[in-house]
Amino acid sequence: MRIVLISTPIGFLGSGKGGGVELTLNSLVTGLLSLGHCIDVVVPKHSKLFDINKDAKLHFVEGVEQVSWQHQDYYSPASIPDNSLLTGMLEKAIDIGKNADIILNFAYDWLPIWMTLNLNIPIAHIISMGSESSVISNLISKVYRKYPYNFAFHSNTQACDYPFIKNPIIIGNGFDLNTYIFQSNKDGPLAWVGRVAPEKGLEDAAYVANQLGEKLNVWGIIQDESYASKIEQSLSSSTIVWKGFLETDKLQKELGKCRALLNTPKWNEAYGNVIVESLACGVPVIAYRRGGPSEIIQHGETGFLVEPNDKDSLLSYLRIINKINRRDCRNWVENNASTNIFANRVVKWLTKVIQKN
Ligand code: HBI
């Protein structure tokens, strides 16, 4: 198939601002290319894909970014700024789409979802978050009634945020496992990976490390400075070691040395890319039973799930984390979340969308 992808309009690919979408989009492109499909990607200027994706055709668009829905009020209206990047990306995708089989949208935004009703080219949407906006959820509900096949989600828990979706199409996620090297060392430091912002709940992981008198290695873009410094001030010692946002290759090398990843989301994490990245390196995960991570972690085999916000349970499972066989963590990813498995699920979905549109 010839597929035109629309990337997220908040930050360019490689900036870290697009959160999980950056990795998901790159992984999907890798998988689709290896299955022989022809891929065009419409991206903000300065975007770059992983080297392995050099055969994908990039189309750069300039303009004013959308404001992230994560950091807007749930009832905010959808806004389109002057010289809108999103509008430019959509126009470009529609133009290329005239000679393609389907458009695949990653933007969690009103305009591309609304265009499903108004294009004669099929446009499918990977919904990358739980419900972060009333206007977006209501629009998905309206479009879904006419185009029930055009929406896919990363996890069942995430899809539950959209209760009007009867049989949600779940595509999971996938990663290029050649870029993650398994490491067997069992007594390394503690890790936390993610955008440093309130919805990610870093404070709980920091509390646990502090209780153990240990350091907590934190990788990820510091999206909310005041949130980050507030956590630091709340801790006695300098518990947190800020490692910044690392490219996948460097991240996996350091993450693989850790004995456990703590995952403490305060929101309905749609999937949990960092969980799979950690497992791919052999690092077991202790996470809140919330969102996508609760469907990824096999309790007692690849890590442990605790009731949300229960920091003391995080602590008690951390003490027995060495019971987990690190090889089981890697095996789960190979059997459930490779780029090949992910791309095949997406191709099956897109084929159905084309048939039904
Ligand atoms: N906000 N407006 C908007 N559009 C997006 O595509 C978007 C977002 N916030 C977060 C986001 N995408 C991704 O980082 C997450 O879906 C992973």
Coordinates of C-alpha atoms and ligand atoms in Angstrom, one line a residue:
M1 CA 0.0 0.0 0.0
R2 CA 1.0 3.6 -0.3
I3 CA 0.3 5.2 3.1
V4 CA 0.6 8.9 4.0
L5 CA 1.3 9.5 7.7
I6 CA 0.5 12.8 9.5
S7 CA 2.8 13.3 12.5
T8 CA 1.9 15.1 15.7
P9 CA 1.8 18.9 15.3
I10 CA 3.4 19.5 18.8
G11 CA 7.1 19.7 18.3
F12 CA 9.1 18.2 15.5
L13 CA 10.2 14.5 15.4
G14 CA 13.4 14.3 17.4
S15 CA 12.5 17.1 19.8
G16 CA 11.1 14.7 22.4
K17 CA 8.0 17.0 22.7
G18 CA 5.8 14.5 20.8
G19 CA 6.2 12.0 23.6
G20 CA 5.3 8.4 22.7
V21 CA 4.2 9.3 19.2
E22 CA 7.8 9.9 18.1
L23 CA 8.8 6.4 18.9
T24 CA 5.5 4.8 17.8
L25 CA 5.6 6.6 14.4
N26 CA 9.3 5.6 13.8
S27 CA 8.7 2.0 14.8
L28 CA 5.6 1.7 12.6
V29 CA 7.5 3.2 9.6
T30 CA 10.3 0.6 10.1
G31 CA 7.7 -2.2 10.2
L32 CA 5.7 -1.0 7.2
L33 CA 8.8 -0.4 5.1
S34 CA 10.1 -3.9 5.9
L35 CA 6.7 -5.3 4.7
G36 CA 7.3 -3.5 1.4
H37 CA 4.8 -0.6 1.7
C38 CA 5.5 2.8 0.3
I39 CA 5.5 5.5 3.1
D40 CA 5.2 9.3 3.0
V41 CA 5.4 11.2 6.3
V42 CA 4.2 14.7 6.7
V43 CA 6.2 16.3 9.5
P44 CA 7.0 19.7 11.1
K45 CA 10.2 21.3 9.8
H46 CA 13.4 20.0 11.5
S47 CA 11.9 16.6 12.0
K48 CA 14.1 13.6 11.4
L49 CA 13.3 9.9 11.4
F50 CA 15.6 7.1 12.6
D51 CA 18.3 6.3 10.1
I52 CA 16.7 2.9 9.4
N53 CA 13.7 4.7 8.0
K54 CA 15.7 6.5 5.2
D55 CA 13.4 5.0 2.5
A56 CA 10.3 6.9 3.9
K57 CA 9.7 10.2 2.0
L58 CA 9.5 13.1 4.4
H59 CA 7.4 16.2 3.6
F60 CA 8.3 19.2 5.8
V61 CA 5.7 21.8 6.9
E62 CA 6.3 25.1 8.7
G63 CA 3.8 26.8 11.0
V64 CA 2.6 27.5 14.5
E65 CA 2.3 24.4 16.7
Q66 CA -0.9 23.2 18.3
V67 CA -1.1 23.6 22.1
S68 CA -0.8 20.1 23.7
W69 CA -4.1 18.8 24.9
Q70 CA -2.4 17.3 28.0
H71 CA -1.8 20.8 29.2
Q72 CA -5.1 22.4 28.4
D73 CA -8.4 22.3 30.2
Y74 CA -10.6 19.3 29.4
Y75 CA -13.3 21.6 28.2
S76 CA -11.1 23.9 26.2
P77 CA -12.4 24.6 22.7
A78 CA -10.3 23.4 19.7
S79 CA -8.2 26.3 18.5
I80 CA -6.4 26.9 15.2
P81 CA -3.7 29.5 15.4
D82 CA -2.8 31.8 12.5
N83 CA -0.4 30.1 10.1
S84 CA -1.4 26.8 11.7
L85 CA 1.2 24.0 11.4
L86 CA -1.6 21.4 11.7
T87 CA -3.6 22.9 8.8
G88 CA -0.5 23.0 6.6
M89 CA 0.3 19.3 7.4
L90 CA -3.2 18.3 6.7
E91 CA -3.3 20.2 3.3
K92 CA 0.0 18.5 2.4
A93 CA -1.3 15.1 3.4
I94 CA -4.5 15.5 1.4
D95 CA -2.5 16.6 -1.6
I96 CA -0.2 13.6 -1.5
G97 CA -3.1 11.4 -0.5
K98 CA -4.7 11.8 -3.9
N99 CA -2.2 9.3 -5.2
A100 CA -2.1 7.1 -2.1
D101 CA -4.3 4.3 -0.7
I102 CA -4.9 5.9 2.7
I103 CA -3.9 8.7 5.1
L104 CA -2.9 7.6 8.7
N105 CA -3.2 10.4 11.2
F106 CA -1.2 10.5 14.5
A107 CA -2.4 14.0 15.5
Y108 CA -4.7 14.1 18.5
D109 CA -6.5 17.1 17.0
W110 CA -9.9 18.2 15.9
L111 CA -9.2 19.1 12.2
P112 CA -7.8 15.8 10.8
I113 CA -10.4 13.8 12.7
W114 CA -13.2 16.0 11.4
M115 CA -11.9 15.7 7.9
T116 CA -12.8 12.0 7.9
L117 CA -16.3 13.2 7.2
N118 CA -15.3 15.4 4.3
L119 CA -12.6 13.5 2.3
N120 CA -13.0 11.0 -0.4
I121 CA -9.6 9.5 0.6
P122 CA -9.8 7.2 3.6
I123 CA -8.2 8.7 6.7
A124 CA -7.5 6.5 9.7
H125 CA -6.6 7.7 13.2
I126 CA -4.2 6.2 15.8
I127 CA -5.6 7.7 19.0
S128 CA -2.5 8.2 21.1
M129 CA -3.9 9.3 24.4
G130 CA -6.8 8.6 26.8
S131 CA -9.5 11.2 26.7
E132 CA -7.8 14.5 27.3
S133 CA -10.4 16.7 25.6
S134 CA -14.2 16.9 25.6
V135 CA -14.4 18.4 22.1
I136 CA -12.1 15.7 20.7
S137 CA -14.0 12.9 22.4
N138 CA -17.3 14.2 21.2
L139 CA -15.9 14.5 17.7
I140 CA -14.5 11.0 17.7
S141 CA -18.0 9.8 18.8
K142 CA -19.7 11.6 16.0
V143 CA -17.2 10.4 13.3
Y144 CA -17.2 6.9 14.7
R145 CA -21.0 6.5 14.1
K146 CA -20.3 6.9 10.3
Y147 CA -16.7 5.4 10.2
P148 CA -16.5 2.8 13.0
Y149 CA -13.3 1.3 11.5
N150 CA -11.3 4.4 11.3
F151 CA -10.0 4.6 14.9
A152 CA -7.4 2.4 16.6
F153 CA -6.1 2.5 20.1
H154 CA -3.0 1.2 21.8
S155 CA -4.7 -0.6 24.7
N156 CA -8.1 -1.7 25.9
T157 CA -7.8 0.5 29.0
Q158 CA -7.1 3.5 26.9
A159 CA -10.1 2.7 24.6
C160 CA -12.3 2.6 27.7
D161 CA -11.9 6.3 27.9
Y162 CA -14.1 6.4 24.8
P163 CA -17.1 4.3 26.0
F164 CA -19.1 4.9 22.8
I165 CA -16.6 2.7 20.9
K166 CA -18.3 -0.7 21.0
N167 CA -15.5 -3.1 19.8
P168 CA -12.4 -1.0 19.9
I169 CA -9.6 -1.8 17.4
I170 CA -6.5 -2.4 19.6
I171 CA -3.1 -2.3 17.8
G172 CA -0.8 -2.2 20.8
N173 CA 2.6 -0.9 19.8
G174 CA 5.9 -2.2 18.4
F175 CA 9.6 -1.5 18.7
D176 CA 12.7 -2.3 16.6
L177 CA 14.2 -4.8 19.0
N178 CA 17.6 -4.8 17.2
T179 CA 18.1 -1.4 18.9
Y180 CA 17.6 -2.8 22.4
I181 CA 20.4 -5.0 23.8
F182 CA 19.5 -7.4 26.6
Q183 CA 21.5 -6.9 29.8
S184 CA 21.4 -9.6 32.5
N185 CA 22.9 -7.6 35.5
K186 CA 20.5 -7.8 38.4
D187 CA 21.8 -5.3 41.0
G188 CA 21.9 -2.0 39.2
P189 CA 20.3 1.3 40.1
L190 CA 16.6 2.4 39.9
A191 CA 15.2 4.0 36.8
W192 CA 12.3 6.2 35.8
V193 CA 11.8 7.2 32.1
G194 CA 9.3 9.7 30.7
R195 CA 8.4 13.3 30.0
V196 CA 8.9 15.1 33.4
A197 CA 5.4 16.5 33.7
P198 CA 2.6 16.2 36.4
E199 CA 0.6 13.5 34.6
K200 CA 3.7 11.2 34.8
G201 CA 3.8 11.1 38.6
L202 CA 7.6 11.2 39.1
E203 CA 7.2 12.3 42.7
D204 CA 6.0 8.9 43.7
A205 CA 9.0 7.1 42.3
A206 CA 11.3 9.7 43.9
Y207 CA 9.6 9.1 47.2
V208 CA 10.3 5.3 46.9
A209 CA 14.0 5.8 46.0
N210 CA 14.3 8.2 48.9
Q211 CA 12.8 5.7 51.3
L212 CA 15.4 3.2 50.2
G213 CA 18.2 5.8 50.5
E214 CA 19.0 5.2 46.8
K215 CA 19.4 7.4 43.8
L216 CA 16.7 7.5 41.1
N217 CA 18.0 7.8 37.5
V218 CA 15.5 10.0 35.5
W219 CA 15.6 10.0 31.7
G220 CA 13.3 12.3 29.7
I221 CA 12.6 15.8 28.6
I222 CA 11.9 18.2 31.6
Q223 CA 8.7 19.6 30.2
D224 CA 7.6 21.3 33.5
E225 CA 10.5 22.9 35.3
S226 CA 8.6 24.1 38.3
Y227 CA 7.1 20.5 38.8
A228 CA 10.7 19.1 38.6
S229 CA 12.2 21.5 41.1
K230 CA 9.2 21.0 43.5
I231 CA 10.0 17.3 43.6
E232 CA 13.6 18.0 44.3
Q233 CA 12.8 20.3 47.1
S234 CA 10.5 17.8 48.7
L235 CA 13.3 15.2 49.0
S236 CA 16.0 15.3 51.8
S237 CA 19.0 14.2 49.7
S238 CA 19.7 14.7 46.0
T239 CA 17.8 11.5 45.2
I240 CA 17.2 12.3 41.6
V241 CA 19.9 12.1 39.0
W242 CA 18.6 14.0 36.0
K243 CA 19.9 12.2 32.8
G244 CA 18.0 14.3 30.3
F245 CA 16.3 13.1 27.0
L246 CA 18.5 10.5 25.3
E247 CA 18.1 9.0 21.8
T248 CA 17.0 5.4 21.9
D249 CA 20.4 3.9 21.4
K250 CA 22.0 5.8 24.3
L251 CA 19.0 5.4 26.5
Q252 CA 18.8 1.6 26.1
K253 CA 22.5 1.2 26.9
E254 CA 22.0 3.0 30.3
L255 CA 18.5 1.8 31.1
G256 CA 19.6 -1.9 30.6
K257 CA 22.0 -1.5 33.5
C258 CA 19.2 -0.8 35.9
R259 CA 17.6 -3.4 38.2
A260 CA 14.0 -2.0 37.9
L261 CA 12.0 0.6 36.2
L262 CA 9.4 2.4 38.3
N263 CA 6.3 3.6 36.4
T264 CA 4.0 5.9 38.3
P265 CA 1.5 7.5 35.9
K266 CA -1.3 9.8 37.3
W267 CA -3.2 9.7 34.0
N268 CA -4.7 6.9 31.9
E269 CA -1.4 6.2 30.1
A270 CA -2.5 5.1 26.6
Y271 CA 0.2 2.5 26.2
G272 CA 3.5 2.9 28.0
N273 CA 6.4 2.8 25.4
V274 CA 9.0 3.1 28.2
I275 CA 7.7 -0.1 29.8
V276 CA 8.4 -2.0 26.6
E277 CA 11.7 -0.4 26.1
S278 CA 12.7 -1.4 29.6
L279 CA 11.5 -5.0 29.2
A280 CA 13.4 -5.2 25.9
C281 CA 16.6 -4.4 27.8
G282 CA 15.7 -7.1 30.4
V283 CA 14.7 -4.6 33.0
P284 CA 11.6 -5.6 35.0
V285 CA 8.9 -3.0 35.7
I286 CA 7.0 -2.1 38.8
A287 CA 4.0 0.0 37.8
Y288 CA 0.6 1.3 38.9
R289 CA -2.2 -0.8 37.6
R290 CA -3.4 2.0 35.4
G291 CA -3.7 2.4 31.6
G292 CA -1.6 0.6 29.1
P293 CA 1.1 -0.6 31.4
S294 CA -1.5 -2.8 33.3
E295 CA -2.0 -4.7 30.0
I296 CA 1.7 -5.0 29.2
I297 CA 3.3 -6.1 32.5
Q298 CA 2.6 -9.8 33.4
H299 CA 2.4 -9.6 37.2
G300 CA 5.1 -11.8 38.8
E301 CA 6.7 -12.7 35.4
T302 CA 7.9 -9.4 33.9
G303 CA 7.4 -7.2 36.9
F304 CA 4.7 -6.2 39.3
L305 CA 1.5 -4.2 39.2
V306 CA 0.3 -2.2 42.3
E307 CA -2.9 -0.3 43.1
P308 CA -2.5 3.3 41.7
N309 CA -0.7 5.7 44.1
D310 CA 0.1 2.9 46.5
K311 CA 3.8 3.9 47.1
D312 CA 4.3 1.4 49.9
S313 CA 3.5 -1.5 47.6
L314 CA 5.9 -0.1 45.1
L315 CA 8.5 -0.3 47.9
S316 CA 7.7 -3.9 48.9
Y317 CA 7.8 -5.2 45.3
L318 CA 11.0 -3.5 44.8
R319 CA 12.6 -5.5 47.5
I320 CA 11.7 -8.8 45.6
I321 CA 12.3 -7.6 42.1
N322 CA 15.2 -10.0 41.7
K323 CA 12.7 -12.8 41.7
I324 CA 11.9 -11.8 38.1
N325 CA 13.8 -13.6 35.4
R326 CA 15.1 -10.8 33.2
R327 CA 15.1 -13.0 30.1
D328 CA 11.3 -13.4 30.5
C329 CA 11.0 -9.6 30.1
R330 CA 12.9 -9.7 26.8
N331 CA 10.9 -12.7 25.6
W332 CA 7.5 -11.0 26.2
V333 CA 8.5 -8.1 24.0
E334 CA 9.8 -10.3 21.2
N335 CA 6.5 -12.2 21.2
N336 CA 4.1 -9.2 21.6
A337 CA 5.7 -5.9 20.6
S338 CA 8.1 -6.1 17.8
T339 CA 7.8 -3.7 14.8
N340 CA 6.8 -6.7 12.6
I341 CA 3.9 -7.7 14.9
F342 CA 2.8 -4.0 15.2
A343 CA 3.1 -3.3 11.5
N344 CA 1.1 -6.4 10.6
R345 CA -1.7 -5.4 13.0
V346 CA -1.8 -1.9 11.4
V347 CA -1.8 -3.3 7.9
K348 CA -4.7 -5.6 8.7
W349 CA -6.6 -2.6 10.2
L350 CA -5.9 -0.2 7.3
T351 CA -6.9 -2.9 4.8
K352 CA -10.2 -3.1 6.6
V353 CA -10.6 0.7 6.7
I354 CA -10.1 0.9 2.9
Q355 CA -12.6 -1.9 2.3
K356 CA -15.2 -0.3 4.5
N357 CA -14.8 3.3 3.4
Ligands
HBI1 N1 -1.7 17.6 21.7 N2 -2.9 19.1 20.3 C1 -2.2 18.0 20.5 N3 -2.0 17.2 19.4 C2 -1.2 16.0 19.5 O1 -1.0 15.3 18.5 C3 -0.7 15.6 20.8 C4 -1.0 16.5 21.9 N4 -0.5 16.2 23.1 C5 0.3 15.0 23.4 C6 0.6 14.2 22.1 N5 0.1 14.5 21.0 C7 1.5 13.0 22.3 O2 2.7 13.4 22.9 C8 0.9 12.0 23.1 O3 -0.2 11.6 22.5 C9 1.8 10.8 23.3

